[in-house]
């Protein structure tokens, strides 16, 4: 079914110029040229697309020949990246369902985030398919192998119509995420689709169609089969997409969260002094605020928040063995990270600063002499301070300590000296251990009003 130009709201003015360039060049060379996926969905909803994906009947080599700034990438299947400065337009050839349908995201290097080029892929994994496993198909087959009906709409540059093979337009109007085909089969094919369902539902404010929703709880354990590196990429999309809190609630609702962060799920069942642990939802709320204000976020802060409680719960084990506070933290962090890596990989460039954020929590309680002045020079100070604010908001650290650091940053060098002098001799050595020690719980969160938390960068 085609919805003609006059009956839908997608206009060329909302499409990136570079995407239009690609579409026009393909069309002028006689190939099919359409936008597909998230960008059409978002345009139909009046939202600004994150990126523009193009599909065509041209083969990767043919596509590459049309653009000087193009390269073929991909591991499970090959597609072409056409680069215009910082914007990359992804151009894929129509393809039918293959046995290995693990998503449209080309393999990326977990350290750099860069897509892995075709030639480099041989060494990457065991299941590298040869190029002939690239199964091309018709446009309709291409629609049917996609995940949700609202993700399978095409915008045709030839007549500006929107093509819908699967009832996506109707679902879009009804605000429904519906798996194309049999949900259980499609989730078994690629369990990450369960995470995608939740992510889109949270982001778009949609509901899952009843049939789509029904098998998720039972199939959730299939996430254990997904490689941790792919899970890492999905986790970032889940929690850095601007709807992290809602996503988190839905992940827990559908029993998916425990397969991503089992230790966190476990920690959430422990109440702290009779109060539920609120640090994770608060951190996610902060992250959403930052993302929606176009401020930077880092996975280091996200993982620090998600794994903080499990790390704290590990500490007494090492304290009982007589380890120093410092060593106990190190061992606890090692344990928690090692365990987490079996589910979701965390590249070292994020796990290292994550540990720093944790370790600095203890150091933030030691403010005497030159310690405080040295602290604020630390490259991770801002993130650690934001983390402290979060802990104070959750009733785990004191507001006095958080407020002290807020003020310390704001005042002159003279006043700083005064603040340190006013601490008195008792404030020297880690009065407030992140492992427990002196802890405060407040029934009602004090409105502290001053903070703009989570300087995650
Ligand atoms: P976003 O706004 O997050 O980019 P998106 O829908 O564009 O959303 P992508 O991950 O960029 O999501 O994927 C592009 C398209 O590829 C999807 O709209 C969908 O049609 C298809 N797709 C992606 N992943 C899968 C998958 N795991 N199974 C089936 N189809 C998929
Ligand atoms: Mg996309």
Coordinates of C-alpha atoms and ligand atoms in Angstrom, one line a residue:
X1 CA 0.0 0.0 0.0
X2 CA 1.3 3.5 -0.8
X3 CA 0.2 6.6 1.0
X4 CA 0.5 9.3 -1.6
X5 CA 2.4 12.5 -1.0
X6 CA -0.7 14.5 -0.2
X7 CA -1.8 12.2 2.6
X8 CA 1.2 12.0 4.8
X9 CA 3.3 14.6 6.6
X10 CA 6.8 13.7 5.4
X11 CA 8.4 16.5 3.4
X12 CA 11.8 16.9 1.9
X13 CA 12.4 19.9 4.0
X14 CA 12.8 17.6 7.0
X15 CA 15.2 15.3 5.3
X16 CA 19.0 15.9 5.6
X17 CA 20.5 17.3 2.5
X18 CA 23.1 14.6 2.4
X19 CA 20.4 11.9 2.5
X20 CA 18.6 13.7 -0.4
X21 CA 21.9 13.8 -2.3
X22 CA 22.3 10.1 -1.9
X23 CA 18.7 9.4 -2.9
X24 CA 18.8 11.6 -5.9
X25 CA 22.1 10.1 -7.2
X26 CA 20.8 6.5 -6.8
X27 CA 17.5 7.5 -8.5
X28 CA 19.3 9.3 -11.4
X29 CA 21.4 6.2 -11.9
X30 CA 18.2 4.2 -12.4
X31 CA 18.1 2.4 -9.1
X32 CA 15.3 2.3 -6.5
X33 CA 16.0 4.8 -3.8
X34 CA 14.1 5.0 -0.5
X35 CA 14.4 6.1 3.1
X36 CA 13.5 3.3 5.5
X37 CA 13.3 2.5 9.2
X38 CA 13.6 4.9 12.1
X39 CA 13.8 8.0 10.1
X40 CA 10.6 7.4 8.2
X41 CA 8.9 6.5 11.5
X42 CA 10.2 9.6 13.2
X43 CA 9.3 11.9 10.2
X44 CA 5.7 10.5 10.2
X45 CA 5.5 11.3 13.9
X46 CA 6.9 14.8 13.4
X47 CA 10.0 13.9 15.3
X48 CA 13.5 14.7 14.2
X49 CA 15.3 11.6 13.0
X50 CA 18.6 10.6 14.6
X51 CA 20.0 9.5 11.3
X52 CA 18.8 8.6 7.8
X53 CA 19.0 5.1 6.4
X54 CA 18.7 4.6 2.6
X55 CA 17.8 1.4 0.8
X56 CA 18.1 0.5 -2.8
X57 CA 18.2 -2.3 -5.3
X58 CA 21.8 -1.5 -6.2
X59 CA 24.4 -3.9 -4.9
X60 CA 27.1 -2.6 -2.5
X61 CA 29.8 -2.5 -5.3
X62 CA 27.4 -0.5 -7.5
X63 CA 26.5 1.9 -4.7
X64 CA 30.2 2.5 -4.0
X65 CA 30.9 3.3 -7.6
X66 CA 28.3 6.1 -7.5
X67 CA 30.0 8.0 -4.6
X68 CA 33.7 8.9 -4.1
X69 CA 33.2 9.2 -0.4
X70 CA 31.8 5.7 0.1
X71 CA 33.1 2.6 1.7
X72 CA 31.7 -0.9 2.1
X73 CA 31.5 -2.0 5.7
X74 CA 29.9 -4.8 7.6
X75 CA 30.3 -8.3 8.8
X76 CA 27.0 -10.1 8.9
X77 CA 26.1 -8.3 5.7
X78 CA 27.6 -5.6 3.7
X79 CA 26.4 -2.1 3.3
X80 CA 27.8 1.2 2.2
X81 CA 28.6 4.2 4.3
X82 CA 28.6 7.5 2.4
X83 CA 30.4 10.1 4.4
X84 CA 29.7 13.8 4.3
X85 CA 31.9 15.4 6.9
X86 CA 30.5 14.2 10.2
X87 CA 27.3 12.8 8.8
X88 CA 27.2 9.3 7.5
X89 CA 24.4 8.1 5.3
X90 CA 24.0 4.3 5.5
X91 CA 23.0 2.7 2.2
X92 CA 21.8 -0.9 2.2
X93 CA 20.7 -3.2 -0.5
X94 CA 17.2 -4.7 -0.2
X95 CA 17.6 -8.1 1.5
X96 CA 15.4 -11.0 2.4
X97 CA 15.4 -12.7 5.8
X98 CA 18.7 -14.5 6.4
X99 CA 19.2 -17.2 9.0
X100 CA 21.6 -14.9 10.8
X101 CA 19.5 -11.8 11.3
X102 CA 21.2 -10.0 14.2
X103 CA 20.2 -6.5 13.5
X104 CA 21.1 -3.8 11.1
X105 CA 23.9 -2.4 13.2
X106 CA 27.2 -3.1 11.5
X107 CA 29.9 -4.5 13.8
X108 CA 31.8 -1.7 15.6
X109 CA 35.0 -1.7 17.4
X110 CA 34.1 -1.8 21.1
X111 CA 37.1 0.4 22.0
X112 CA 36.7 3.1 19.3
X113 CA 33.1 2.8 18.4
X114 CA 34.2 2.9 14.7
X115 CA 32.5 0.6 12.3
X116 CA 34.7 -2.3 11.3
X117 CA 35.6 -2.3 7.7
X118 CA 34.8 -5.3 5.5
X119 CA 38.4 -6.3 5.1
X120 CA 39.1 -6.3 8.8
X121 CA 36.2 -8.5 9.8
X122 CA 37.7 -11.9 9.2
X123 CA 39.6 -11.9 12.5
X124 CA 36.7 -10.5 14.5
X125 CA 34.4 -13.4 15.2
X126 CA 33.8 -17.0 14.6
X127 CA 30.5 -16.6 12.7
X128 CA 31.8 -14.3 9.9
X129 CA 29.7 -15.1 6.9
X130 CA 31.3 -15.0 3.5
X131 CA 30.0 -12.3 1.2
X132 CA 27.7 -14.8 -0.6
X133 CA 25.7 -15.2 2.5
X134 CA 24.6 -11.7 1.9
X135 CA 21.1 -12.6 0.8
X136 CA 19.5 -9.9 -1.3
X137 CA 15.8 -9.7 -1.8
X138 CA 12.9 -7.7 -3.0
X139 CA 11.6 -4.6 -1.4
X140 CA 8.7 -6.5 0.2
X141 CA 11.1 -9.2 1.5
X142 CA 13.2 -6.4 2.9
X143 CA 10.1 -5.0 4.8
X144 CA 9.2 -8.4 6.2
X145 CA 12.6 -9.1 7.8
X146 CA 12.5 -5.9 9.8
X147 CA 11.6 -5.9 13.4
X148 CA 8.4 -3.8 14.0
X149 CA 5.7 -2.6 11.6
X150 CA 6.4 1.0 12.4
X151 CA 10.1 0.4 11.5
X152 CA 9.3 -1.0 8.0
X153 CA 7.9 2.1 6.3
X154 CA 9.6 3.4 3.1
X155 CA 9.7 6.9 1.7
X156 CA 10.1 6.8 -2.0
X157 CA 12.1 9.6 -3.6
X158 CA 10.5 8.9 -7.0
X159 CA 7.0 9.9 -6.1
X160 CA 7.3 11.0 -2.4
X161 CA 4.9 8.3 -1.4
X162 CA 5.2 6.2 1.8
X163 CA 5.1 2.5 1.2
X164 CA 3.6 0.2 3.8
X165 CA 3.6 -3.6 3.5
X166 CA 2.8 -4.5 7.1
X167 CA 0.3 -2.1 8.5
X168 CA 2.9 0.2 10.0
X169 CA 1.0 3.4 9.3
X170 CA -2.0 2.1 11.2
X171 CA 0.1 1.1 14.1
X172 CA 1.9 4.4 14.1
X173 CA -1.5 6.1 14.4
X174 CA -2.5 3.8 17.2
X175 CA 0.8 4.1 19.0
X176 CA 1.6 0.4 18.9
X177 CA 4.8 -1.5 18.5
X178 CA 4.0 -4.7 16.8
X179 CA 6.5 -7.4 15.7
X180 CA 6.3 -8.3 12.1
X181 CA 5.4 -12.0 11.8
X182 CA 5.2 -14.4 14.8
X183 CA 6.6 -12.6 17.8
X184 CA 8.0 -15.7 19.5
X185 CA 9.8 -16.7 16.3
X186 CA 11.2 -13.3 15.7
X187 CA 12.4 -12.9 19.3
X188 CA 14.1 -16.2 19.2
X189 CA 15.8 -15.3 16.0
X190 CA 17.2 -12.2 17.6
X191 CA 16.5 -11.7 21.4
X192 CA 17.8 -8.1 21.2
X193 CA 14.4 -7.3 19.5
X194 CA 12.9 -7.5 23.0
X195 CA 15.2 -4.7 24.1
X196 CA 14.4 -2.8 21.0
X197 CA 10.7 -3.1 21.7
X198 CA 11.1 -1.6 25.1
X199 CA 13.4 1.1 23.9
X200 CA 11.0 2.3 21.2
X201 CA 8.0 2.0 23.5
X202 CA 9.7 4.2 26.0
X203 CA 11.1 6.7 23.5
X204 CA 7.9 7.1 21.5
X205 CA 5.4 6.7 24.3
X206 CA 4.0 3.6 22.5
X207 CA 2.5 0.5 23.9
X208 CA 3.5 -3.0 22.9
X209 CA 0.8 -4.8 20.9
X210 CA -0.7 -7.6 23.0
X211 CA 0.8 -10.4 20.9
X212 CA 4.2 -8.7 21.0
X213 CA 4.1 -8.2 24.7
X214 CA 2.9 -11.7 25.6
X215 CA 6.1 -13.9 25.1
X216 CA 8.7 -11.4 26.4
X217 CA 8.8 -12.5 30.0
X218 CA 9.3 -16.1 29.1
X219 CA 11.8 -15.4 26.4
X220 CA 13.9 -12.9 28.4
X221 CA 16.5 -15.5 29.3
X222 CA 17.5 -15.7 25.6
X223 CA 19.3 -12.5 26.2
X224 CA 22.0 -14.7 27.8
X225 CA 23.0 -15.8 24.3
X226 CA 23.7 -12.3 23.0
X227 CA 27.4 -11.5 22.9
X228 CA 28.3 -9.0 25.6
X229 CA 29.8 -6.6 23.0
X230 CA 26.5 -6.3 21.3
X231 CA 24.8 -5.9 24.6
X232 CA 27.0 -3.0 25.4
X233 CA 25.9 -1.2 22.3
X234 CA 22.3 -1.9 23.1
X235 CA 22.7 -0.7 26.7
X236 CA 24.0 2.6 25.5
X237 CA 21.0 3.0 23.2
X238 CA 18.6 2.0 26.0
X239 CA 20.0 4.5 28.5
X240 CA 21.5 7.3 26.4
X241 CA 18.4 7.8 24.2
X242 CA 16.7 10.4 26.3
X243 CA 14.1 8.1 27.9
X244 CA 16.3 6.1 30.2
X245 CA 14.1 6.2 33.2
X246 CA 11.0 5.0 31.3
X247 CA 13.1 2.4 29.6
X248 CA 14.4 1.1 32.9
X249 CA 10.9 0.8 34.3
X250 CA 9.8 -1.1 31.3
X251 CA 12.9 -3.4 31.3
X252 CA 12.1 -4.3 34.9
X253 CA 8.4 -4.7 34.2
X254 CA 9.1 -7.2 31.4
X255 CA 11.7 -9.1 33.4
X256 CA 14.5 -8.1 31.0
X257 CA 16.6 -5.9 33.3
X258 CA 17.9 -8.9 35.4
X259 CA 19.5 -10.3 32.3
X260 CA 21.4 -7.1 31.6
X261 CA 22.4 -6.2 35.2
X262 CA 21.8 -9.2 37.4
X263 CA 23.7 -7.8 40.3
X264 CA 21.8 -4.5 40.2
X265 CA 18.5 -6.3 40.1
X266 CA 19.6 -8.4 43.0
X267 CA 20.7 -5.2 44.9
X268 CA 17.4 -3.6 44.3
X269 CA 15.7 -6.3 46.3
X270 CA 17.8 -5.3 49.3
X271 CA 16.3 -2.3 51.0
X272 CA 18.5 0.0 52.7
X273 CA 17.4 0.8 56.2
X274 CA 13.8 0.1 55.1
X275 CA 14.0 2.5 52.2
X276 CA 14.1 1.5 48.6
X277 CA 17.3 2.3 46.7
X278 CA 16.7 5.3 44.5
X279 CA 20.1 6.1 43.2
X280 CA 19.6 4.3 39.9
X281 CA 16.4 5.9 38.9
X282 CA 17.7 9.3 39.9
X283 CA 20.9 8.8 37.9
X284 CA 18.7 7.9 34.9
X285 CA 16.6 10.9 35.4
X286 CA 19.7 13.1 35.4
X287 CA 20.9 11.4 32.3
X288 CA 17.7 12.0 30.5
X289 CA 17.8 15.7 31.4
X290 CA 21.3 16.0 30.1
X291 CA 20.6 14.1 26.9
X292 CA 17.5 16.2 26.2
X293 CA 19.4 19.4 26.8
X294 CA 22.1 18.2 24.4
X295 CA 24.7 18.0 27.1
X296 CA 27.3 15.2 27.0
X297 CA 26.9 12.0 28.9
X298 CA 29.4 9.2 29.4
X299 CA 29.0 5.5 29.9
X300 CA 31.4 5.7 32.8
X301 CA 28.9 7.6 34.9
X302 CA 26.0 5.4 33.8
X303 CA 27.8 2.2 34.7
X304 CA 29.1 3.8 37.9
X305 CA 25.5 4.4 39.0
X306 CA 24.1 1.1 37.8
X307 CA 26.8 -0.9 39.6
X308 CA 27.4 1.2 42.7
X309 CA 25.0 -0.6 44.9
X310 CA 26.3 -4.1 44.0
X311 CA 29.8 -2.8 44.7
X312 CA 28.8 -1.5 48.1
X313 CA 27.1 -4.8 49.0
X314 CA 30.4 -6.6 48.3
X315 CA 32.4 -4.4 50.7
X316 CA 31.5 -6.0 54.0
X317 CA 32.8 -9.3 52.7
X318 CA 36.3 -7.8 52.4
X319 CA 36.0 -5.6 55.5
X320 CA 35.4 -8.8 57.5
X321 CA 38.5 -10.3 56.0
X322 CA 40.4 -7.3 57.6
X323 CA 41.2 -5.6 54.3
X324 CA 41.8 -1.8 54.4
X325 CA 39.0 0.4 53.1
X326 CA 41.0 1.0 50.0
X327 CA 41.7 -2.6 49.2
X328 CA 38.2 -3.7 50.0
X329 CA 37.0 -1.2 47.4
X330 CA 39.4 -2.5 44.9
X331 CA 38.4 -6.1 45.4
X332 CA 34.7 -5.3 45.4
X333 CA 35.0 -3.3 42.2
X334 CA 37.0 -6.2 40.6
X335 CA 34.3 -8.7 41.6
X336 CA 31.4 -6.6 40.3
X337 CA 33.0 -5.7 37.1
X338 CA 34.2 -9.2 36.3
X339 CA 30.7 -10.5 36.9
X340 CA 29.1 -7.7 34.8
X341 CA 31.4 -8.4 31.8
X342 CA 29.8 -11.8 31.4
X343 CA 26.6 -10.0 30.3
X344 CA 27.5 -6.6 29.0
X345 CA 31.0 -5.7 28.1
X346 CA 32.4 -2.4 29.4
X347 CA 35.4 -1.1 27.4
X348 CA 38.3 -0.2 29.6
X349 CA 38.1 3.4 28.5
X350 CA 34.8 3.5 30.5
X351 CA 35.5 1.0 33.3
X352 CA 38.7 2.9 34.3
X353 CA 37.0 6.3 34.9
X354 CA 34.0 4.5 36.4
X355 CA 36.3 3.1 39.1
X356 CA 37.8 6.5 39.6
X357 CA 34.3 8.0 40.2
X358 CA 33.7 5.3 42.8
X359 CA 37.1 5.7 44.6
X360 CA 36.8 9.4 44.7
X361 CA 33.6 9.1 46.8
X362 CA 35.8 8.2 49.7
X363 CA 38.3 10.9 49.0
X364 CA 35.6 13.5 48.9
X365 CA 35.1 13.0 52.6
X366 CA 38.8 13.9 53.3
X367 CA 39.1 17.6 52.9
X368 CA 41.8 18.8 55.2
X369 CA 45.1 20.5 54.3
X370 CA 45.7 20.5 50.6
X371 CA 43.4 17.5 49.9
X372 CA 40.3 19.4 48.8
X373 CA 42.3 21.8 46.6
X374 CA 44.0 18.8 44.9
X375 CA 40.7 17.0 44.5
X376 CA 39.1 19.7 42.4
X377 CA 42.0 19.6 40.0
X378 CA 41.4 15.9 39.4
X379 CA 40.2 15.2 35.8
X380 CA 37.4 13.1 37.2
X381 CA 36.4 15.6 40.0
X382 CA 33.3 16.9 38.2
X383 CA 31.8 13.5 37.6
X384 CA 32.7 12.3 41.1
X385 CA 31.1 15.4 42.6
X386 CA 27.9 14.8 40.5
X387 CA 27.9 11.3 41.8
X388 CA 28.2 12.6 45.3
X389 CA 25.1 14.8 44.7
X390 CA 23.3 11.8 43.5
X391 CA 24.2 9.9 46.6
X392 CA 23.1 12.8 48.7
X393 CA 19.8 13.0 46.9
X394 CA 19.3 9.3 47.5
X395 CA 19.9 9.7 51.2
X396 CA 23.1 7.8 51.1
X397 CA 25.7 10.6 51.5
X398 CA 25.1 13.6 53.6
X399 CA 23.8 16.8 52.2
X400 CA 26.3 18.7 54.3
X401 CA 29.2 17.1 52.4
X402 CA 27.6 17.7 49.0
X403 CA 26.7 21.3 49.9
X404 CA 30.3 21.8 51.2
X405 CA 31.7 20.8 47.8
X406 CA 29.2 22.9 45.9
X407 CA 30.2 25.9 47.9
X408 CA 33.9 25.1 47.8
X409 CA 33.9 25.2 44.0
X410 CA 32.0 28.5 43.9
X411 CA 34.1 30.6 46.3
X412 CA 37.5 32.4 46.1
X413 CA 40.8 30.9 47.2
X414 CA 40.6 32.9 50.5
X415 CA 37.2 31.6 51.3
X416 CA 38.3 28.1 50.5
X417 CA 41.1 28.3 53.1
X418 CA 38.5 29.5 55.5
X419 CA 36.2 26.6 54.7
X420 CA 39.0 24.1 55.3
X421 CA 40.0 25.7 58.6
X422 CA 36.4 25.6 59.7
X423 CA 36.3 21.8 59.3
X424 CA 38.2 21.3 62.4
X425 CA 40.6 18.4 63.1
X426 CA 38.0 15.7 63.2
X427 CA 37.4 15.9 59.4
X428 CA 40.6 14.4 58.3
X429 CA 40.1 10.8 57.5
X430 CA 37.2 9.3 55.6
X431 CA 34.5 9.8 58.2
X432 CA 31.9 8.7 55.7
X433 CA 32.9 5.5 54.2
X434 CA 31.1 4.5 51.0
X435 CA 30.9 1.1 52.5
X436 CA 28.4 2.0 55.1
X437 CA 29.8 3.6 58.3
X438 CA 28.1 6.8 59.0
X439 CA 25.0 6.9 56.8
X440 CA 22.0 9.0 56.7
X441 CA 18.5 8.2 55.7
X442 CA 15.9 10.8 55.3
X443 CA 12.3 10.1 55.2
X444 CA 11.7 13.0 53.0
X445 CA 14.2 14.2 50.5
X446 CA 15.3 17.7 51.3
X447 CA 14.8 20.0 48.4
X448 CA 18.3 21.3 48.0
X449 CA 17.4 23.2 44.9
X450 CA 20.9 24.2 44.0
X451 CA 22.2 21.4 41.9
X452 CA 22.4 20.8 38.3
X453 CA 23.6 17.3 38.7
X454 CA 25.5 14.8 36.7
X455 CA 28.3 16.6 35.0
X456 CA 29.1 13.3 33.5
X457 CA 31.7 14.5 31.2
Ligands
LIG1 P1 16.8 4.7 16.0 O1 16.0 5.9 16.0 O2 17.2 4.2 17.3 O3 18.0 4.8 15.0 P2 15.9 2.8 14.1 O4 14.6 2.2 13.9 O5 16.5 3.6 13.0 O6 15.8 3.6 15.5 P3 18.2 1.2 13.9 O7 18.9 0.3 14.9 O8 19.0 2.4 13.4 O9 16.9 1.6 14.5 O10 17.8 0.2 12.7 C1 17.3 0.7 11.5 C2 16.2 -0.2 11.0 O11 16.8 -1.5 10.7 C3 15.1 -0.4 11.9 O12 14.1 0.6 11.8 C4 14.6 -1.8 11.5 O13 13.8 -1.7 10.3 C5 15.8 -2.5 11.1 N1 16.4 -3.3 12.2 C6 17.3 -2.9 13.1 N2 17.6 -3.8 14.0 C7 16.9 -4.9 13.7 C8 16.7 -6.2 14.2 N3 17.4 -6.6 15.3 N4 15.8 -7.0 13.6 C9 15.1 -6.6 12.5 N5 15.2 -5.4 12.0 C10 16.1 -4.6 12.5
LIG2 MG1 18.4 4.5 12.9

